[in-house]
Coordinates of N, CA and C in Angstrom, one line a residue:
M1 N 48.1 102.5 99.0 CA 46.7 102.9 98.8 C 46.3 102.8 97.3
I2 N 45.2 102.2 97.1 CA 44.6 102.1 95.7 C 44.1 103.4 95.3
R3 N 44.4 103.8 94.1 CA 43.9 105.1 93.6 C 43.0 104.8 92.3
V4 N 41.8 105.4 92.3 CA 40.9 105.2 91.1 C 40.7 106.5 90.5
H5 N 41.1 106.6 89.2 CA 40.8 107.8 88.4 C 39.4 107.6 87.8
H6 N 38.5 108.3 88.3 CA 37.0 108.1 88.2 C 36.4 109.2 87.4
L7 N 35.8 108.9 86.2 CA 35.1 109.8 85.4 C 33.6 109.7 85.7
E8 N 33.0 110.9 85.9 CA 31.5 110.9 86.2 C 30.7 110.1 85.1
N9 N 29.6 109.5 85.6 CA 28.7 108.8 84.7 C 29.5 107.8 83.7
S10 N 30.3 107.0 84.3 CA 31.1 106.1 83.5 C 31.2 104.7 84.2
R11 N 31.9 103.9 83.4 CA 32.1 102.5 83.9 C 32.9 102.4 85.2
S12 N 33.6 103.4 85.5 CA 34.4 103.4 86.7 C 33.6 103.3 88.0
Q13 N 32.3 103.7 87.9 CA 31.5 103.6 89.1 C 31.4 102.2 89.6
R14 N 31.5 101.2 88.7 CA 31.6 99.8 89.2 C 32.8 99.5 90.0
V15 N 33.9 100.1 89.7 CA 35.1 99.8 90.5 C 35.0 100.4 91.9
L16 N 34.4 101.5 92.0 CA 34.2 102.1 93.4 C 33.2 101.2 94.2
W17 N 32.2 100.7 93.5 CA 31.2 99.8 94.2 C 31.9 98.5 94.7
L18 N 32.7 97.9 93.8 CA 33.4 96.7 94.2 C 34.4 96.9 95.3
L19 N 35.1 98.1 95.3 CA 36.0 98.4 96.4 C 35.2 98.5 97.7
E20 N 34.1 99.1 97.7 CA 33.2 99.2 98.9 C 32.8 97.9 99.4
E21 N 32.4 97.0 98.4 CA 31.9 95.7 98.8 C 33.1 94.9 99.5
L22 N 34.3 95.0 98.9 CA 35.4 94.3 99.4 C 36.0 94.9 100.7
G23 N 35.7 96.1 101.0 CA 36.2 96.8 102.1 C 37.7 97.2 102.0
L24 N 38.1 97.4 100.7 CA 39.5 97.8 100.5 C 39.6 99.3 100.5
P25 N 40.6 99.9 101.2 CA 40.8 101.3 101.2 C 41.2 101.9 99.9
Y26 N 40.7 103.0 99.5 CA 41.1 103.6 98.2 C 40.9 105.1 98.2
E27 N 41.5 105.7 97.2 CA 41.4 107.2 97.0 C 40.7 107.4 95.6
V28 N 39.8 108.4 95.6 CA 39.2 108.7 94.3 C 39.7 110.0 93.8
I29 N 40.2 110.0 92.5 CA 40.5 111.2 91.8 C 39.4 111.4 90.7
R30 N 38.6 112.4 90.9 CA 37.4 112.5 90.1 C 37.6 113.5 89.0
Y31 N 37.0 113.1 87.8 CA 37.1 114.0 86.6 C 35.6 114.2 86.1
E32 N 35.4 115.4 85.5 CA 34.1 115.7 84.9 C 34.2 115.7 83.4
R33 N 33.1 115.3 82.8 CA 33.0 115.3 81.3 C 32.9 116.7 80.8
N34 N 33.3 116.9 79.6 CA 33.1 118.1 78.9 C 31.6 118.2 78.7
P35 N 30.9 119.3 79.1 CA 29.5 119.4 79.1 C 28.9 119.4 77.6
K36 N 29.7 119.8 76.7 CA 29.3 119.9 75.3 C 29.5 118.6 74.5
T37 N 30.7 118.0 74.7 CA 31.0 116.8 74.0 C 30.8 115.5 74.8
M38 N 30.7 115.7 76.1 CA 30.5 114.5 77.0 C 31.7 113.6 77.0
L39 N 32.8 114.1 76.5 CA 34.1 113.3 76.5 C 34.8 113.6 77.8
A40 N 35.8 112.7 78.0 CA 36.6 112.8 79.2 C 37.6 114.0 79.0
P41 N 38.0 114.6 80.1 CA 38.9 115.8 80.0 C 40.3 115.4 79.6
P42 N 41.1 116.3 79.0 CA 42.4 115.9 78.6 C 43.3 115.6 79.8
E43 N 43.0 115.9 81.0 CA 43.8 115.6 82.2 C 44.0 114.1 82.3
L44 N 43.0 113.3 81.9 CA 43.1 111.9 82.0 C 44.3 111.3 81.1
R45 N 44.6 112.0 80.1 CA 45.7 111.6 79.2 C 47.1 111.7 79.9
A46 N 47.1 112.6 80.9 CA 48.3 112.7 81.6 C 48.5 111.5 82.6
V47 N 47.5 110.8 82.8 CA 47.6 109.6 83.7 C 47.9 108.4 82.8
H48 N 47.2 108.3 81.7 CA 47.3 107.1 80.8 C 47.2 107.6 79.4
P49 N 48.0 107.2 78.4 CA 47.9 107.7 77.0 C 46.5 107.6 76.4
L50 N 45.7 106.6 76.8 CA 44.4 106.5 76.2 C 43.4 107.5 76.7
G51 N 43.7 108.0 77.9 CA 42.8 109.1 78.5 C 41.4 108.6 78.8
K52 N 41.3 107.3 79.2 CA 40.0 106.7 79.5 C 39.9 106.4 80.9
S53 N 38.7 106.2 81.4 CA 38.4 105.8 82.8 C 37.6 104.5 82.8
P54 N 37.8 103.6 83.7 CA 38.7 103.8 84.9 C 40.1 103.5 84.7
I55 N 40.9 104.1 85.5 CA 42.3 103.8 85.6 C 42.6 103.5 87.1
L56 N 43.2 102.4 87.4 CA 43.5 102.0 88.7 C 45.0 102.0 88.9
E57 N 45.4 102.7 90.0 CA 46.9 102.7 90.3 C 47.0 101.8 91.6
D58 N 47.8 100.8 91.5 CA 48.0 99.9 92.6 C 49.3 99.1 92.4
E59 N 50.1 99.0 93.4 CA 51.3 98.2 93.4 C 52.3 98.6 92.3
G60 N 52.3 99.9 92.0 CA 53.2 100.5 91.0 C 52.8 100.4 89.6
I61 N 51.5 99.9 89.4 CA 51.0 99.7 88.0 C 49.8 100.6 87.8
K62 N 49.7 101.1 86.6 CA 48.4 101.8 86.1 C 47.7 100.8 85.3
L63 N 46.5 100.3 85.8 CA 45.8 99.3 85.1 C 44.5 99.9 84.5
I64 N 44.3 99.5 83.2 CA 43.0 99.9 82.6 C 42.2 98.7 82.3
E65 N 41.0 98.9 81.7 CA 40.0 97.8 81.4 C 39.3 97.4 82.6
T66 N 38.0 97.7 82.7 CA 37.3 97.4 83.9 C 37.3 95.9 84.3
G67 N 37.2 95.0 83.3 CA 37.3 93.6 83.7 C 38.6 93.2 84.3
A68 N 39.7 93.7 83.8 CA 41.0 93.4 84.4 C 41.1 94.0 85.8
I69 N 40.6 95.2 85.9 CA 40.6 95.8 87.3 C 39.8 95.0 88.3
V70 N 38.6 94.6 87.8 CA 37.8 93.8 88.7 C 38.4 92.5 89.1
E71 N 39.0 91.8 88.2 CA 39.7 90.5 88.5 C 40.8 90.8 89.5
H72 N 41.6 91.9 89.3 CA 42.7 92.2 90.2 C 42.1 92.4 91.6
L73 N 41.1 93.2 91.7 CA 40.5 93.5 93.0 C 39.9 92.3 93.7
V74 N 39.3 91.4 93.0 CA 38.8 90.2 93.5 C 39.9 89.3 94.1
R75 N 41.1 89.3 93.4 CA 42.2 88.5 93.9 C 42.8 89.2 95.2
K76 N 42.7 90.5 95.2 CA 43.2 91.3 96.4 C 42.3 91.2 97.6
G77 N 41.0 91.2 97.3 CA 40.1 91.2 98.4 C 39.6 89.9 98.9
D78 N 38.4 89.9 99.5 CA 37.9 88.7 100.1 C 36.4 88.6 99.6
G79 N 36.1 87.7 98.7 CA 34.7 87.5 98.2 C 34.6 88.1 96.8
F80 N 33.4 87.9 96.3 CA 32.9 88.4 95.0 C 33.6 87.7 93.8
G81 N 34.4 86.6 94.1 CA 35.0 85.8 93.1 C 34.0 84.7 92.6
P82 N 34.5 83.8 91.7 CA 33.6 82.8 91.1 C 33.1 81.8 92.2
P83 N 31.9 81.2 92.0 CA 31.5 80.1 92.8 C 32.4 79.0 92.7
D84 N 32.3 78.1 93.7 CA 33.2 76.9 93.8 C 32.9 75.9 92.7
D85 N 31.7 75.8 92.3 CA 31.3 74.7 91.3 C 31.7 75.2 89.9
L86 N 32.0 74.2 89.1 CA 32.5 74.5 87.7 C 31.5 75.3 86.9
P87 N 30.2 74.9 86.9 CA 29.3 75.8 86.1 C 29.3 77.2 86.5
G88 N 29.2 77.4 87.8 CA 29.2 78.8 88.4 C 30.5 79.5 88.0
M89 N 31.6 78.8 88.1 CA 32.9 79.5 87.8 C 32.9 79.9 86.3
L90 N 32.4 79.0 85.4 CA 32.4 79.4 84.0 C 31.5 80.5 83.7
L91 N 30.3 80.5 84.4 CA 29.4 81.6 84.2 C 30.0 82.9 84.6
W92 N 30.7 82.9 85.8 CA 31.4 84.1 86.3 C 32.3 84.6 85.3
R93 N 33.2 83.8 84.7 CA 34.2 84.2 83.7 C 33.5 84.7 82.5
Q94 N 32.4 84.0 82.1 CA 31.7 84.4 80.9 C 31.1 85.8 81.0
F95 N 30.4 86.1 82.2 CA 29.8 87.4 82.3 C 30.8 88.5 82.6
I96 N 31.9 88.2 83.2 CA 32.9 89.2 83.3 C 33.3 89.8 82.0
H97 N 33.5 88.9 81.0 CA 33.9 89.4 79.6 C 32.7 89.8 78.8
Y98 N 31.5 89.2 79.0 CA 30.3 89.5 78.2 C 29.9 90.9 78.4
A99 N 30.0 91.4 79.6 CA 29.6 92.8 79.9 C 30.2 93.8 79.0
E100 N 31.5 93.7 78.8 CA 32.2 94.7 77.9 C 32.2 94.2 76.4
G101 N 32.4 92.9 76.3 CA 32.6 92.4 74.9 C 31.3 92.3 74.1
S102 N 30.2 92.1 74.7 CA 28.9 91.9 74.0 C 27.9 93.0 74.3
L103 N 27.7 93.4 75.5 CA 26.7 94.3 75.9 C 27.0 95.8 75.5
M104 N 28.3 96.1 75.8 CA 28.6 97.5 75.6 C 28.7 98.0 74.1
P105 N 29.2 97.2 73.2 CA 29.2 97.8 71.8 C 27.9 98.2 71.2
P106 N 26.8 97.5 71.4 CA 25.5 98.0 70.9 C 25.0 99.2 71.6
L107 N 25.3 99.3 72.9 CA 24.9 100.5 73.7 C 25.7 101.7 73.2
L108 N 26.9 101.6 72.9 CA 27.7 102.7 72.4 C 27.2 103.1 71.0
A109 N 26.8 102.1 70.2 CA 26.3 102.4 68.9 C 25.0 103.2 69.0
L110 N 24.1 102.8 70.0 CA 22.9 103.6 70.2 C 23.2 105.0 70.7
L111 N 24.2 105.2 71.5 CA 24.6 106.5 71.9 C 25.0 107.4 70.8
V112 N 25.9 106.8 69.9 CA 26.3 107.6 68.7 C 25.1 107.9 67.8
V113 N 24.3 106.9 67.5 CA 23.1 107.1 66.7 C 22.2 108.2 67.3
G114 N 22.1 108.2 68.6 CA 21.2 109.2 69.2 C 21.7 110.6 69.0
R115 N 23.1 110.8 68.9 CA 23.6 112.1 68.8 C 23.6 112.6 67.3
L116 N 23.3 111.7 66.4 CA 23.2 112.0 65.0 C 21.8 112.7 64.6
G117 N 20.9 112.7 65.6 CA 19.6 113.3 65.3 C 18.8 112.5 64.2
L118 N 18.3 113.3 63.3 CA 17.5 112.6 62.2 C 18.3 111.7 61.4
L119 N 19.5 112.0 61.2 CA 20.4 111.1 60.4 C 20.5 109.7 61.0
G120 N 20.5 109.6 62.3 CA 20.7 108.4 63.0 C 19.4 107.6 63.3
R121 N 18.2 108.2 63.0 CA 17.0 107.6 63.4 C 16.7 106.3 62.7
P122 N 17.1 106.1 61.4 CA 16.8 104.8 60.7 C 17.6 103.7 61.4
A123 N 18.7 103.9 62.0 CA 19.5 102.9 62.6 C 19.0 102.5 64.0
R124 N 18.3 103.4 64.6 CA 17.9 103.2 66.0 C 17.0 101.9 66.2
K125 N 16.0 101.7 65.4 CA 15.1 100.6 65.6 C 15.8 99.3 65.4
P126 N 16.6 99.0 64.4 CA 17.3 97.7 64.3 C 18.3 97.5 65.4
L127 N 19.0 98.6 65.8 CA 19.9 98.4 67.0 C 19.1 98.0 68.2
L128 N 18.0 98.7 68.5 CA 17.2 98.3 69.7 C 16.7 96.8 69.6
G129 N 16.4 96.4 68.3 CA 16.0 95.0 68.1 C 17.1 94.0 68.4
M130 N 18.3 94.4 68.0 CA 19.5 93.5 68.3 C 19.7 93.5 69.8
F131 N 19.6 94.7 70.5 CA 19.9 94.7 71.9 C 18.9 94.0 72.7
A132 N 17.6 93.9 72.2 CA 16.6 93.2 72.9 C 16.9 91.7 73.0
Q133 N 17.6 91.2 72.1 CA 18.1 89.8 72.2 C 18.9 89.6 73.4
H134 N 19.8 90.5 73.7 CA 20.6 90.4 74.9 C 19.7 90.5 76.2
L135 N 18.7 91.5 76.2 CA 17.9 91.6 77.3 C 17.1 90.4 77.6
R136 N 16.5 89.8 76.5 CA 15.8 88.5 76.7 C 16.7 87.4 77.2
Y137 N 17.9 87.3 76.7 CA 18.8 86.3 77.2 C 19.1 86.5 78.7
L138 N 19.4 87.7 79.1 CA 19.7 88.0 80.5 C 18.5 87.8 81.4
E139 N 17.4 88.2 81.0 CA 16.1 88.0 81.7 C 16.0 86.5 82.0
S140 N 16.2 85.6 81.0 CA 16.1 84.2 81.2 C 17.1 83.6 82.1
E141 N 18.3 84.2 82.2 CA 19.3 83.8 83.1 C 18.9 84.0 84.6
L142 N 18.0 85.0 84.8 CA 17.6 85.2 86.2 C 16.3 84.5 86.5
A143 N 15.8 83.6 85.7 CA 14.5 83.0 85.9 C 14.5 82.1 87.1
T144 N 15.6 81.5 87.5 CA 15.7 80.6 88.6 C 16.6 81.0 89.7
R145 N 17.2 82.2 89.6 CA 18.2 82.7 90.7 C 18.2 84.2 90.7
D146 N 18.6 84.7 91.8 CA 18.6 86.2 92.0 C 19.9 86.9 91.4
W147 N 21.0 86.1 91.3 CA 22.2 86.7 90.8 C 22.7 85.9 89.6
F148 N 23.6 86.6 88.8 CA 23.9 86.0 87.5 C 24.7 84.7 87.5
T149 N 25.4 84.5 88.6 CA 26.2 83.2 88.7 C 25.7 82.2 89.7
G150 N 24.6 82.5 90.4 CA 24.1 81.6 91.4 C 23.3 82.3 92.5
D151 N 23.5 81.8 93.7 CA 22.7 82.3 94.8 C 23.3 83.5 95.5
A152 N 24.5 83.9 95.2 CA 25.2 85.0 95.9 C 25.7 86.0 94.8
I153 N 25.7 87.2 95.2 CA 26.2 88.3 94.3 C 27.7 88.1 94.1
T154 N 28.2 88.4 92.9 CA 29.7 88.3 92.6 C 30.1 89.5 91.8
A155 N 31.3 89.5 91.4 CA 31.9 90.5 90.6 C 31.2 90.5 89.2
A156 N 30.7 89.4 88.8 CA 30.0 89.3 87.5 C 28.8 90.2 87.5
D157 N 28.0 90.3 88.6 CA 26.9 91.2 88.8 C 27.4 92.7 88.7
V158 N 28.5 92.9 89.4 CA 29.1 94.3 89.4 C 29.4 94.7 87.9
M159 N 30.0 93.8 87.2 CA 30.4 94.1 85.8 C 29.2 94.4 84.9
L160 N 28.1 93.7 85.2 CA 26.9 93.8 84.4 C 26.1 95.1 84.8
S161 N 26.4 95.7 85.9 CA 25.6 96.8 86.4 C 25.6 98.0 85.4
F162 N 26.7 98.4 85.0 CA 26.8 99.6 84.1 C 26.0 99.5 82.8
P163 N 26.2 98.4 82.0 CA 25.4 98.3 80.8 C 23.9 98.1 81.0
L164 N 23.5 97.5 82.1 CA 22.1 97.3 82.3 C 21.5 98.6 82.9
E165 N 22.2 99.3 83.7 CA 21.7 100.6 84.1 C 21.6 101.6 82.9
A166 N 22.5 101.5 82.0 CA 22.4 102.3 80.8 C 21.3 101.9 79.9
A167 N 21.1 100.6 79.9 CA 20.0 100.0 79.1 C 18.6 100.5 79.6
A168 N 18.5 100.6 80.9 CA 17.3 101.1 81.5 C 17.0 102.6 81.2
Q169 N 18.1 103.3 80.8 CA 17.9 104.7 80.5 C 17.6 104.9 79.0
R170 N 18.2 104.1 78.1 CA 18.2 104.4 76.7 C 18.1 103.2 75.8
A171 N 17.9 102.0 76.3 CA 18.0 100.9 75.4 C 16.9 99.8 75.6
G172 N 15.8 100.2 76.2 CA 14.6 99.4 76.2 C 14.5 98.4 77.4
L173 N 15.3 98.6 78.5 CA 15.1 97.7 79.7 C 13.9 98.4 80.5
D174 N 12.8 97.8 80.3 CA 11.6 98.3 81.0 C 10.8 97.2 81.6
G175 N 9.5 97.4 81.8 CA 8.6 96.4 82.5 C 8.5 95.1 81.8
R176 N 9.0 95.0 80.5 CA 9.0 93.7 79.8 C 10.0 92.7 80.4
Y177 N 10.9 93.3 81.3 CA 12.0 92.5 81.9 C 11.9 92.6 83.4
P178 N 10.9 92.0 84.0 CA 10.8 92.2 85.5 C 11.9 91.6 86.3
K179 N 12.5 90.5 85.8 CA 13.7 90.0 86.6 C 14.9 90.9 86.6
L180 N 15.1 91.5 85.4 CA 16.2 92.5 85.4 C 15.9 93.7 86.2
Q181 N 14.7 94.2 86.1 CA 14.4 95.4 86.9 C 14.5 95.1 88.4
A182 N 14.1 93.9 88.9 CA 14.2 93.5 90.3 C 15.7 93.4 90.6
W183 N 16.5 92.9 89.7 CA 17.9 92.8 90.0 C 18.5 94.2 90.2
L184 N 18.2 95.1 89.3 CA 18.7 96.5 89.5 C 18.2 97.1 90.8
Q185 N 17.0 96.8 91.3 CA 16.6 97.3 92.6 C 17.4 96.7 93.7
R186 N 17.8 95.4 93.5 CA 18.6 94.8 94.6 C 20.0 95.4 94.7
I187 N 20.6 95.6 93.5 CA 22.0 96.2 93.6 C 21.9 97.6 94.1
H188 N 20.9 98.4 93.7 CA 20.8 99.8 94.2 C 20.6 99.9 95.7
A189 N 20.0 98.9 96.2 CA 19.7 98.9 97.7 C 20.8 98.5 98.6
R190 N 21.9 98.0 98.0 CA 23.0 97.5 98.8 C 23.8 98.7 99.4
P191 N 24.1 98.6 100.7 CA 24.8 99.7 101.4 C 26.1 100.1 100.7
A192 N 26.9 99.1 100.2 CA 28.1 99.4 99.5 C 27.9 100.2 98.2
Y193 N 26.8 99.9 97.5 CA 26.5 100.6 96.3 C 26.2 102.1 96.6
Q194 N 25.5 102.3 97.7 CA 25.2 103.7 98.1 C 26.4 104.4 98.6
A195 N 27.3 103.7 99.3 CA 28.6 104.3 99.7 C 29.4 104.7 98.5
A196 N 29.4 103.8 97.5 CA 30.2 104.2 96.3 C 29.7 105.4 95.6
L197 N 28.4 105.6 95.6 CA 27.8 106.8 95.0 C 28.2 108.0 95.8
A198 N 28.3 107.9 97.1 CA 28.7 109.0 97.9 C 30.2 109.4 97.6
R199 N 31.0 108.4 97.4 CA 32.4 108.6 97.1 C 32.6 109.2 95.6
G200 N 31.9 108.6 94.7 CA 32.1 109.0 93.3 C 31.4 110.2 92.8
G201 N 30.3 110.6 93.5 CA 29.6 111.8 93.1 C 28.4 111.4 92.2
P202 N 27.7 112.4 91.7 CA 26.5 112.1 90.9 C 26.7 111.1 89.8
Y203 N 25.7 110.2 89.7 CA 25.8 109.2 88.7 C 24.4 109.0 88.1
A204 N 24.3 109.4 86.8 CA 23.0 109.6 86.2 C 22.3 108.2 86.0
Y205 N 23.0 107.1 86.0 CA 22.4 105.8 85.7 C 21.9 105.1 87.0
A206 N 22.1 105.6 88.2 CA 21.7 104.9 89.4 C 20.2 105.0 89.5

């Protein structure tokens, strides 16, 4: 049985969604954030030294990093892998890594700046400007297709879901990006996405 150590309002929601899409049986061990610090609880460090979520237990291994977990599940399941054509395959691999490598760092910076109050205010505008470059790029990628790697949803869309949901909450993803907003509506309407919410509990970015 696959076990997912799942922290509320975190990147691990994507793992639950992918598991539902693939129809793989799994168990959820759920953790709540500290309401004051919003950090993960110390119990997660008993599972893995970094104390971060998601952590996937499968085949005797504790696996971290959402991208690595997603690639493992795609190999294990049926579907959501790269398209058969070379351009689609390369886009799939690009977006799997882009979600964490390029999109998440400025979002985390915005989160930290927001918690600094007045001290962080001068940095917020330039950070939003930098992040808008990503939003414009991703909007252009959906100009001729519904999904990020082609005509069908893949794990690349799953990986991009968390940063783009967070962007809609705090980083300027609004009516200026109708393609991205429509994409969010499509993923939120999927039965597997809804089933993952039921398994994972409240999720502020849905």
